[in-house]
JSON list of C-alpha atoms in Angstrom, two decimals:
[
{"chain": "A", "resi": 1, "resn": "MET", "atom": "CA", "xyz": [0.00, 0.00, 0.00]},
{"chain": "A", "resi": 2, "resn": "ASN", "atom": "CA", "xyz": [1.26, 3.44, -0.92]},
{"chain": "A", "resi": 3, "resn": "ILE", "atom": "CA", "xyz": [0.76, 5.70, 2.10]},
{"chain": "A", "resi": 4, "resn": "SER", "atom": "CA", "xyz": [2.06, 9.21, 2.62]},
{"chain": "A", "resi": 5, "resn": "LEU", "atom": "CA", "xyz": [1.78, 12.24, 4.90]},
{"chain": "A", "resi": 6, "resn": "ALA", "atom": "CA", "xyz": [0.51, 15.63, 3.77]},
{"chain": "A", "resi": 7, "resn": "ALA", "atom": "CA", "xyz": [0.32, 18.71, 5.98]},
{"chain": "A", "resi": 8, "resn": "ILE", "atom": "CA", "xyz": [-3.11, 19.81, 7.15]},
{"chain": "A", "resi": 9, "resn": "THR", "atom": "CA", "xyz": [-3.90, 23.06, 5.37]},
{"chain": "A", "resi": 10, "resn": "LYS", "atom": "CA", "xyz": [-6.86, 25.23, 4.46]},
{"chain": "A", "resi": 11, "resn": "ASP", "atom": "CA", "xyz": [-7.41, 22.84, 1.55]},
{"chain": "A", "resi": 12, "resn": "ASN", "atom": "CA", "xyz": [-7.80, 19.58, 3.48]},
{"chain": "A", "resi": 13, "resn": "TRP", "atom": "CA", "xyz": [-8.70, 20.36, 7.10]},
{"chain": "A", "resi": 14, "resn": "GLU", "atom": "CA", "xyz": [-12.39, 19.68, 6.51]},
{"chain": "A", "resi": 15, "resn": "GLU", "atom": "CA", "xyz": [-11.54, 16.24, 5.11]},
{"chain": "A", "resi": 16, "resn": "ALA", "atom": "CA", "xyz": [-9.50, 15.57, 8.28]},
{"chain": "A", "resi": 17, "resn": "ILE", "atom": "CA", "xyz": [-12.35, 16.45, 10.65]},
{"chain": "A", "resi": 18, "resn": "GLU", "atom": "CA", "xyz": [-14.70, 14.06, 8.85]},
{"chain": "A", "resi": 19, "resn": "LEU", "atom": "CA", "xyz": [-12.52, 11.05, 9.74]},
{"chain": "A", "resi": 20, "resn": "LYS", "atom": "CA", "xyz": [-13.85, 8.96, 12.64]},
{"chain": "A", "resi": 21, "resn": "VAL", "atom": "CA", "xyz": [-12.60, 6.07, 14.72]},
{"chain": "A", "resi": 22, "resn": "LYS", "atom": "CA", "xyz": [-14.85, 3.21, 15.78]},
{"chain": "A", "resi": 23, "resn": "GLU", "atom": "CA", "xyz": [-17.45, 3.97, 18.43]},
{"chain": "A", "resi": 24, "resn": "ASP", "atom": "CA", "xyz": [-15.61, 2.04, 21.16]},
{"chain": "A", "resi": 25, "resn": "GLN", "atom": "CA", "xyz": [-12.40, 4.01, 20.45]},
{"chain": "A", "resi": 26, "resn": "ARG", "atom": "CA", "xyz": [-13.86, 7.53, 20.64]},
{"chain": "A", "resi": 27, "resn": "SER", "atom": "CA", "xyz": [-13.17, 7.95, 24.35]},
{"chain": "A", "resi": 28, "resn": "PHE", "atom": "CA", "xyz": [-9.46, 7.29, 23.79]},
{"chain": "A", "resi": 29, "resn": "MET", "atom": "CA", "xyz": [-8.60, 10.51, 21.95]},
{"chain": "A", "resi": 30, "resn": "ALA", "atom": "CA", "xyz": [-9.50, 14.09, 21.18]},
{"chain": "A", "resi": 31, "resn": "SER", "atom": "CA", "xyz": [-11.25, 14.87, 17.91]},
{"chain": "A", "resi": 32, "resn": "ASN", "atom": "CA", "xyz": [-9.26, 15.88, 14.86]},
{"chain": "A", "resi": 33, "resn": "LEU", "atom": "CA", "xyz": [-10.93, 19.30, 14.95]},
{"chain": "A", "resi": 34, "resn": "TYR", "atom": "CA", "xyz": [-9.70, 19.83, 18.52]},
{"chain": "A", "resi": 35, "resn": "SER", "atom": "CA", "xyz": [-6.23, 18.61, 17.56]},
{"chain": "A", "resi": 36, "resn": "ILE", "atom": "CA", "xyz": [-5.97, 20.99, 14.60]},
{"chain": "A", "resi": 37, "resn": "ALA", "atom": "CA", "xyz": [-7.03, 23.89, 16.84]},
{"chain": "A", "resi": 38, "resn": "GLU", "atom": "CA", "xyz": [-4.61, 22.80, 19.59]},
{"chain": "A", "resi": 39, "resn": "SER", "atom": "CA", "xyz": [-1.71, 22.63, 17.13]},
{"chain": "A", "resi": 40, "resn": "LYS", "atom": "CA", "xyz": [-2.13, 26.34, 16.38]},
{"chain": "A", "resi": 41, "resn": "PHE", "atom": "CA", "xyz": [-1.10, 27.11, 19.97]},
{"chain": "A", "resi": 42, "resn": "LEU", "atom": "CA", "xyz": [1.75, 24.61, 20.33]},
{"chain": "A", "resi": 43, "resn": "ASP", "atom": "CA", "xyz": [5.19, 25.58, 19.04]},
{"chain": "A", "resi": 44, "resn": "ASN", "atom": "CA", "xyz": [6.97, 22.91, 16.98]},
{"chain": "A", "resi": 45, "resn": "PHE", "atom": "CA", "xyz": [3.86, 20.73, 16.50]},
{"chain": "A", "resi": 46, "resn": "TYR", "atom": "CA", "xyz": [2.60, 19.59, 13.13]},
{"chain": "A", "resi": 47, "resn": "THR", "atom": "CA", "xyz": [-0.63, 18.06, 11.85]},
{"chain": "A", "resi": 48, "resn": "PHE", "atom": "CA", "xyz": [-0.76, 15.73, 8.86]},
{"chain": "A", "resi": 49, "resn": "GLY", "atom": "CA", "xyz": [-3.31, 13.78, 6.93]},
{"chain": "A", "resi": 50, "resn": "ILE", "atom": "CA", "xyz": [-2.39, 10.16, 6.30]},
{"chain": "A", "resi": 51, "resn": "TYR", "atom": "CA", "xyz": [-3.13, 9.29, 2.70]},
{"chain": "A", "resi": 52, "resn": "LEU", "atom": "CA", "xyz": [-3.66, 5.96, 1.00]},
{"chain": "A", "resi": 53, "resn": "GLU", "atom": "CA", "xyz": [-2.98, 6.87, -2.61]},
{"chain": "A", "resi": 54, "resn": "LYS", "atom": "CA", "xyz": [-5.02, 10.12, -2.90]},
{"chain": "A", "resi": 55, "resn": "GLN", "atom": "CA", "xyz": [-7.57, 9.44, -0.15]},
{"chain": "A", "resi": 56, "resn": "MET", "atom": "CA", "xyz": [-7.10, 10.74, 3.40]},
{"chain": "A", "resi": 57, "resn": "VAL", "atom": "CA", "xyz": [-7.56, 7.75, 5.69]},
{"chain": "A", "resi": 58, "resn": "GLY", "atom": "CA", "xyz": [-6.00, 9.02, 8.91]},
{"chain": "A", "resi": 59, "resn": "PHE", "atom": "CA", "xyz": [-4.65, 11.93, 10.90]},
{"chain": "A", "resi": 60, "resn": "CYS", "atom": "CA", "xyz": [-1.66, 12.58, 13.13]},
{"chain": "A", "resi": 61, "resn": "MET", "atom": "CA", "xyz": [-0.14, 15.35, 15.22]},
{"chain": "A", "resi": 62, "resn": "PHE", "atom": "CA", "xyz": [3.42, 15.29, 16.51]},
{"chain": "A", "resi": 63, "resn": "GLY", "atom": "CA", "xyz": [6.17, 17.61, 17.63]},
{"chain": "A", "resi": 64, "resn": "ILE", "atom": "CA", "xyz": [8.61, 18.56, 20.35]},
{"chain": "A", "resi": 65, "resn": "ASP", "atom": "CA", "xyz": [7.07, 18.59, 23.81]},
{"chain": "A", "resi": 66, "resn": "PRO", "atom": "CA", "xyz": [8.20, 21.67, 25.77]},
{"chain": "A", "resi": 67, "resn": "ASP", "atom": "CA", "xyz": [8.15, 19.79, 29.09]},
{"chain": "A", "resi": 68, "resn": "ASP", "atom": "CA", "xyz": [10.75, 17.13, 28.29]},
{"chain": "A", "resi": 69, "resn": "GLY", "atom": "CA", "xyz": [12.23, 18.18, 24.93]},
{"chain": "A", "resi": 70, "resn": "ASN", "atom": "CA", "xyz": [11.41, 14.86, 23.25]},
{"chain": "A", "resi": 71, "resn": "TYR", "atom": "CA", "xyz": [9.32, 14.27, 20.16]},
{"chain": "A", "resi": 72, "resn": "TRP", "atom": "CA", "xyz": [5.78, 13.19, 21.02]},
{"chain": "A", "resi": 73, "resn": "VAL", "atom": "CA", "xyz": [3.10, 11.71, 18.84]},
{"chain": "A", "resi": 74, "resn": "TYR", "atom": "CA", "xyz": [0.12, 13.45, 20.42]},
{"chain": "A", "resi": 75, "resn": "ARG", "atom": "CA", "xyz": [-2.48, 12.03, 18.03]},
{"chain": "A", "resi": 76, "resn": "LEU", "atom": "CA", "xyz": [-2.71, 9.18, 15.59]},
{"chain": "A", "resi": 77, "resn": "MET", "atom": "CA", "xyz": [-5.92, 7.83, 14.18]},
{"chain": "A", "resi": 78, "resn": "ILE", "atom": "CA", "xyz": [-7.02, 5.74, 11.22]},
{"chain": "A", "resi": 79, "resn": "ASP", "atom": "CA", "xyz": [-10.58, 6.14, 9.99]},
{"chain": "A", "resi": 80, "resn": "GLU", "atom": "CA", "xyz": [-12.91, 3.35, 11.08]},
{"chain": "A", "resi": 81, "resn": "ASN", "atom": "CA", "xyz": [-13.40, 2.25, 7.45]},
{"chain": "A", "resi": 82, "resn": "HIS", "atom": "CA", "xyz": [-9.66, 1.64, 6.99]},
{"chain": "A", "resi": 83, "resn": "GLN", "atom": "CA", "xyz": [-8.68, -0.02, 10.26]},
{"chain": "A", "resi": 84, "resn": "GLY", "atom": "CA", "xyz": [-7.41, -3.57, 10.54]},
{"chain": "A", "resi": 85, "resn": "ASN", "atom": "CA", "xyz": [-5.14, -3.68, 7.49]},
{"chain": "A", "resi": 86, "resn": "GLY", "atom": "CA", "xyz": [-1.83, -2.42, 8.90]},
{"chain": "A", "resi": 87, "resn": "LEU", "atom": "CA", "xyz": [-2.20, 1.27, 8.10]},
{"chain": "A", "resi": 88, "resn": "GLY", "atom": "CA", "xyz": [-1.65, 2.26, 11.74]},
{"chain": "A", "resi": 89, "resn": "THR", "atom": "CA", "xyz": [1.73, 0.56, 11.99]},
{"chain": "A", "resi": 90, "resn": "GLN", "atom": "CA", "xyz": [2.75, 1.86, 8.55]},
{"chain": "A", "resi": 91, "resn": "SER", "atom": "CA", "xyz": [1.72, 5.36, 9.61]},
{"chain": "A", "resi": 92, "resn": "VAL", "atom": "CA", "xyz": [3.82, 5.21, 12.78]},
{"chain": "A", "resi": 93, "resn": "ARG", "atom": "CA", "xyz": [6.82, 4.14, 10.72]},
{"chain": "A", "resi": 94, "resn": "LEU", "atom": "CA", "xyz": [6.14, 6.99, 8.29]},
{"chain": "A", "resi": 95, "resn": "ILE", "atom": "CA", "xyz": [6.06, 9.48, 11.18]},
{"chain": "A", "resi": 96, "resn": "ILE", "atom": "CA", "xyz": [9.39, 8.12, 12.46]},
{"chain": "A", "resi": 97, "resn": "GLU", "atom": "CA", "xyz": [10.85, 8.47, 8.95]},
{"chain": "A", "resi": 98, "resn": "HIS", "atom": "CA", "xyz": [9.53, 12.03, 8.67]},
{"chain": "A", "resi": 99, "resn": "ILE", "atom": "CA", "xyz": [11.06, 13.03, 12.01]},
{"chain": "A", "resi": 100, "resn": "ARG", "atom": "CA", "xyz": [14.43, 11.51, 11.04]},
{"chain": "A", "resi": 101, "resn": "LYS", "atom": "CA", "xyz": [14.42, 13.28, 7.68]},
{"chain": "A", "resi": 102, "resn": "HIS", "atom": "CA", "xyz": [13.09, 16.72, 8.59]},
{"chain": "A", "resi": 103, "resn": "HIS", "atom": "CA", "xyz": [13.98, 17.29, 12.23]},
{"chain": "A", "resi": 104, "resn": "SER", "atom": "CA", "xyz": [17.63, 16.85, 13.08]},
{"chain": "A", "resi": 105, "resn": "ASN", "atom": "CA", "xyz": [17.62, 18.36, 16.56]},
{"chain": "A", "resi": 106, "resn": "ASN", "atom": "CA", "xyz": [19.66, 15.60, 18.20]},
{"chain": "A", "resi": 107, "resn": "ILE", "atom": "CA", "xyz": [16.57, 14.59, 20.16]},
{"chain": "A", "resi": 108, "resn": "PRO", "atom": "CA", "xyz": [16.98, 10.95, 21.22]},
{"chain": "A", "resi": 109, "resn": "LEU", "atom": "CA", "xyz": [13.36, 9.81, 21.75]},
{"chain": "A", "resi": 110, "resn": "ILE", "atom": "CA", "xyz": [9.91, 9.74, 20.25]},
{"chain": "A", "resi": 111, "resn": "MET", "atom": "CA", "xyz": [7.31, 9.29, 22.98]},
{"chain": "A", "resi": 112, "resn": "ILE", "atom": "CA", "xyz": [3.68, 8.22, 22.82]},
{"chain": "A", "resi": 113, "resn": "GLY", "atom": "CA", "xyz": [0.98, 7.92, 25.43]},
{"chain": "A", "resi": 114, "resn": "TYR", "atom": "CA", "xyz": [-2.21, 5.91, 25.09]},
{"chain": "A", "resi": 115, "resn": "HIS", "atom": "CA", "xyz": [-5.04, 4.64, 27.23]},
{"chain": "A", "resi": 116, "resn": "PRO", "atom": "CA", "xyz": [-4.02, 1.32, 28.84]},
{"chain": "A", "resi": 117, "resn": "ASN", "atom": "CA", "xyz": [-7.25, -0.29, 27.57]},
{"chain": "A", "resi": 118, "resn": "ASN", "atom": "CA", "xyz": [-6.52, 0.70, 23.97]},
{"chain": "A", "resi": 119, "resn": "ILE", "atom": "CA", "xyz": [-5.18, -2.69, 22.88]},
{"chain": "A", "resi": 120, "resn": "GLY", "atom": "CA", "xyz": [-5.08, -1.67, 19.21]},
{"chain": "A", "resi": 121, "resn": "ALA", "atom": "CA", "xyz": [-2.73, 1.21, 20.00]},
{"chain": "A", "resi": 122, "resn": "LYS", "atom": "CA", "xyz": [-0.58, -1.01, 22.22]},
{"chain": "A", "resi": 123, "resn": "PHE", "atom": "CA", "xyz": [0.03, -3.55, 19.42]},
{"chain": "A", "resi": 124, "resn": "THR", "atom": "CA", "xyz": [0.39, -0.90, 16.71]},
{"chain": "A", "resi": 125, "resn": "TYR", "atom": "CA", "xyz": [3.16, 0.92, 18.55]},
{"chain": "A", "resi": 126, "resn": "LYS", "atom": "CA", "xyz": [4.87, -2.31, 19.58]},
{"chain": "A", "resi": 127, "resn": "LYS", "atom": "CA", "xyz": [4.93, -3.50, 15.95]},
{"chain": "A", "resi": 128, "resn": "ALA", "atom": "CA", "xyz": [6.45, -0.15, 14.93]},
{"chain": "A", "resi": 129, "resn": "GLY", "atom": "CA", "xyz": [9.30, -0.56, 17.46]},
{"chain": "A", "resi": 130, "resn": "PHE", "atom": "CA", "xyz": [8.09, 1.33, 20.53]},
{"chain": "A", "resi": 131, "resn": "THR", "atom": "CA", "xyz": [8.87, -0.03, 24.00]},
{"chain": "A", "resi": 132, "resn": "GLU", "atom": "CA", "xyz": [6.46, 0.53, 26.88]},
{"chain": "A", "resi": 133, "resn": "THR", "atom": "CA", "xyz": [7.98, 2.38, 29.82]},
{"chain": "A", "resi": 134, "resn": "GLU", "atom": "CA", "xyz": [5.58, 3.41, 32.61]},
{"chain": "A", "resi": 135, "resn": "ILE", "atom": "CA", "xyz": [2.11, 4.65, 33.41]},
{"chain": "A", "resi": 136, "resn": "ALA", "atom": "CA", "xyz": [2.08, 8.45, 33.36]},
{"chain": "A", "resi": 137, "resn": "PRO", "atom": "CA", "xyz": [0.65, 10.44, 36.30]},
{"chain": "A", "resi": 138, "resn": "TRP", "atom": "CA", "xyz": [-2.33, 11.31, 34.05]},
{"chain": "A", "resi": 139, "resn": "GLY", "atom": "CA", "xyz": [-3.05, 7.58, 33.53]},
{"chain": "A", "resi": 140, "resn": "GLU", "atom": "CA", "xyz": [-1.74, 6.87, 30.04]},
{"chain": "A", "resi": 141, "resn": "GLN", "atom": "CA", "xyz": [0.63, 4.06, 29.16]},
{"chain": "A", "resi": 142, "resn": "LEU", "atom": "CA", "xyz": [3.87, 5.61, 27.88]},
{"chain": "A", "resi": 143, "resn": "ALA", "atom": "CA", "xyz": [6.09, 4.08, 25.24]},
{"chain": "A", "resi": 144, "resn": "GLN", "atom": "CA", "xyz": [9.28, 5.26, 23.60]},
{"chain": "A", "resi": 145, "resn": "PHE", "atom": "CA", "xyz": [11.17, 4.82, 20.37]},
{"chain": "A", "resi": 146, "resn": "THR", "atom": "CA", "xyz": [14.90, 5.53, 20.34]},
{"chain": "A", "resi": 147, "resn": "LEU", "atom": "CA", "xyz": [15.99, 7.48, 17.28]}
]
């Protein structure tokens, strides 16, 4: 499958906010609309559509967290109609590639946090090379990828 990232812009933001996860996953993450708005107030954070050929099938937001100076994947979602075929793992690998290619800040880690009950996220990040570390004070399972 040919997947790619494209920045969220005035031309595709409405497409991004139409993407939805499955009903039982909705409590695990903020909406794409909220994430796009949030990114406008976070320095060094970027939002991208995840495309399968020319169709947006997912969304992500990542950047440098000001609290610890590491890269963080704040959001990653694949539309409910495209889940279950490996796009999540491929997307994580694409994000890692993008960070390596475009952000040479000598930052050693990419971090991710997800709800401990989100088994899909757990396996997706593990397949992409992330290692679980600890439960954060706010209750999320943390995992890291060493660049």
